[in-house]
Amino acid sequence: MAKARAALEEARALARLDMWDGAVSRAYYAAFHAATAALVSQGVEARTHAGTHDLFFRHLVAPGRLPRALSKDLAALQRYREQADYSASVRFAADTGADEVDRAGRIVEAVASLLAADPETT
């Protein structure tokens, strides 16, 4: 979870500087690293981002251990991250960027709570 928390703090720092594309990109990585930490706690590791998303859903969301919305949020964050990093025509504004940083924060906190409270995590 250390990487997730660090990426979330980086996203928030970039947001404070009104650097919204960077904030959105780091927000995705905060959520991605949280999902990875949750999977590792289950003894599962993915090799790709798509694999992480699939396994996150299969091992944590589908069984009801985390809300379905988090899987959708992770996918949305990845789409926005790709736009922020690769699209020459997309620039994130404060309202959308702040929403995405908040979305990542919800994922990080949900996973942190699961890891702290769930006796099934290793």
Coordinates of C-alpha atoms in Angstrom, one line a residue:
M1 CA 0.0 0.0 0.0
A2 CA 3.0 2.3 0.3
K3 CA 3.2 2.8 -3.4
A4 CA -0.6 3.5 -3.6
R5 CA -0.4 6.1 -0.8
A6 CA 2.7 7.7 -2.3
A7 CA 1.0 8.0 -5.8
L8 CA -2.1 9.4 -4.2
E9 CA -0.1 12.1 -2.4
E10 CA 1.7 12.9 -5.7
A11 CA -1.7 13.3 -7.4
R12 CA -2.8 15.6 -4.6
A13 CA 0.4 17.6 -4.9
L14 CA 0.0 18.0 -8.6
A15 CA -3.6 19.0 -8.1
R16 CA -2.5 21.8 -5.7
L17 CA -0.3 23.1 -8.5
D18 CA -3.2 22.9 -11.0
M19 CA -1.3 20.3 -13.0
W20 CA -4.4 18.2 -13.7
D21 CA -3.1 15.9 -16.4
G22 CA -0.3 14.8 -14.1
A23 CA -2.7 14.6 -11.2
V24 CA -5.1 12.3 -13.2
S25 CA -2.2 10.1 -14.3
R26 CA -0.9 9.7 -10.7
A27 CA -4.4 9.1 -9.4
Y28 CA -4.7 6.1 -11.7
Y29 CA -1.4 4.7 -10.4
A30 CA -2.6 5.2 -6.8
A31 CA -5.7 3.1 -7.6
F32 CA -3.7 0.5 -9.6
H33 CA -1.1 0.0 -6.8
A34 CA -3.9 -0.3 -4.3
A35 CA -5.6 -3.0 -6.5
T36 CA -2.2 -4.7 -6.8
A37 CA -1.7 -4.7 -3.0
A38 CA -5.1 -6.2 -2.5
L39 CA -4.4 -9.0 -5.0
V40 CA -1.0 -9.7 -3.4
S41 CA -2.7 -10.0 -0.1
Q42 CA -4.7 -12.9 -1.7
G43 CA -1.6 -14.5 -3.1
V44 CA -2.5 -13.4 -6.6
E45 CA -0.2 -11.4 -9.0
A46 CA -1.0 -10.1 -12.4
R47 CA 1.4 -9.4 -15.2
T48 CA -0.4 -6.6 -17.0
H49 CA -2.7 -3.7 -16.1
A50 CA -5.6 -5.5 -17.8
G51 CA -4.8 -8.6 -15.8
T52 CA -4.8 -6.6 -12.6
H53 CA -8.2 -5.2 -13.4
D54 CA -9.6 -8.6 -14.3
L55 CA -8.2 -10.3 -11.2
F56 CA -9.3 -7.4 -9.0
F57 CA -12.8 -7.9 -10.1
R58 CA -12.7 -11.7 -10.0
H59 CA -11.1 -12.0 -6.5
L60 CA -12.3 -9.0 -4.6
V61 CA -15.3 -7.4 -6.3
A62 CA -17.3 -10.3 -7.6
P63 CA -17.2 -12.2 -4.3
G64 CA -18.6 -9.0 -2.6
R65 CA -15.5 -8.1 -0.6
L66 CA -15.3 -4.7 -2.3
P67 CA -18.1 -2.6 -4.0
R68 CA -18.7 -3.1 -7.7
A69 CA -18.3 0.6 -8.2
L70 CA -14.6 0.3 -7.4
S71 CA -14.0 -2.0 -10.4
K72 CA -15.7 0.5 -12.7
D73 CA -13.8 3.4 -11.1
L74 CA -10.5 1.6 -11.7
A75 CA -11.4 1.2 -15.4
A76 CA -12.5 4.8 -15.7
L77 CA -9.2 6.0 -14.1
Q78 CA -7.2 4.0 -16.6
R79 CA -9.1 5.5 -19.5
Y80 CA -8.5 9.0 -18.2
R81 CA -4.9 8.3 -17.4
E82 CA -4.4 7.2 -21.0
Q83 CA -6.0 10.4 -22.2
A84 CA -3.9 12.5 -19.8
D85 CA -0.7 10.8 -20.9
Y86 CA -1.2 10.2 -24.6
S87 CA -3.8 12.5 -26.1
A88 CA -2.6 15.8 -27.6
S89 CA -6.1 17.1 -27.6
V90 CA -7.3 16.3 -24.1
R91 CA -6.5 18.6 -21.2
F92 CA -8.1 18.0 -17.8
A93 CA -9.7 20.8 -16.0
A94 CA -9.9 21.3 -12.3
D95 CA -13.4 19.9 -11.8
T96 CA -12.7 16.6 -13.7
G97 CA -9.2 16.3 -12.4
A98 CA -10.3 16.8 -8.8
D99 CA -13.1 14.2 -9.2
E100 CA -10.5 11.6 -10.5
V101 CA -8.1 12.3 -7.6
D102 CA -11.1 11.8 -5.2
R103 CA -12.1 8.6 -7.0
A104 CA -8.6 7.2 -6.6
G105 CA -8.6 8.2 -2.9
R106 CA -11.8 6.2 -2.4
I107 CA -10.2 3.1 -4.0
V108 CA -7.0 3.5 -1.9
E109 CA -9.0 3.9 1.3
A110 CA -11.4 1.0 0.5
V111 CA -8.5 -1.4 -0.1
A112 CA -6.6 -0.1 3.0
S113 CA -9.7 -0.8 5.1
L114 CA -10.1 -4.2 3.6
L115 CA -6.5 -5.1 4.3
A116 CA -6.7 -3.8 7.9
A117 CA -10.0 -5.5 8.7
D118 CA -10.3 -8.6 6.6
P119 CA -9.1 -11.8 8.3
E120 CA -8.9 -13.6 5.0
T121 CA -6.1 -11.4 3.7
T122 CA -2.6 -12.8 4.2

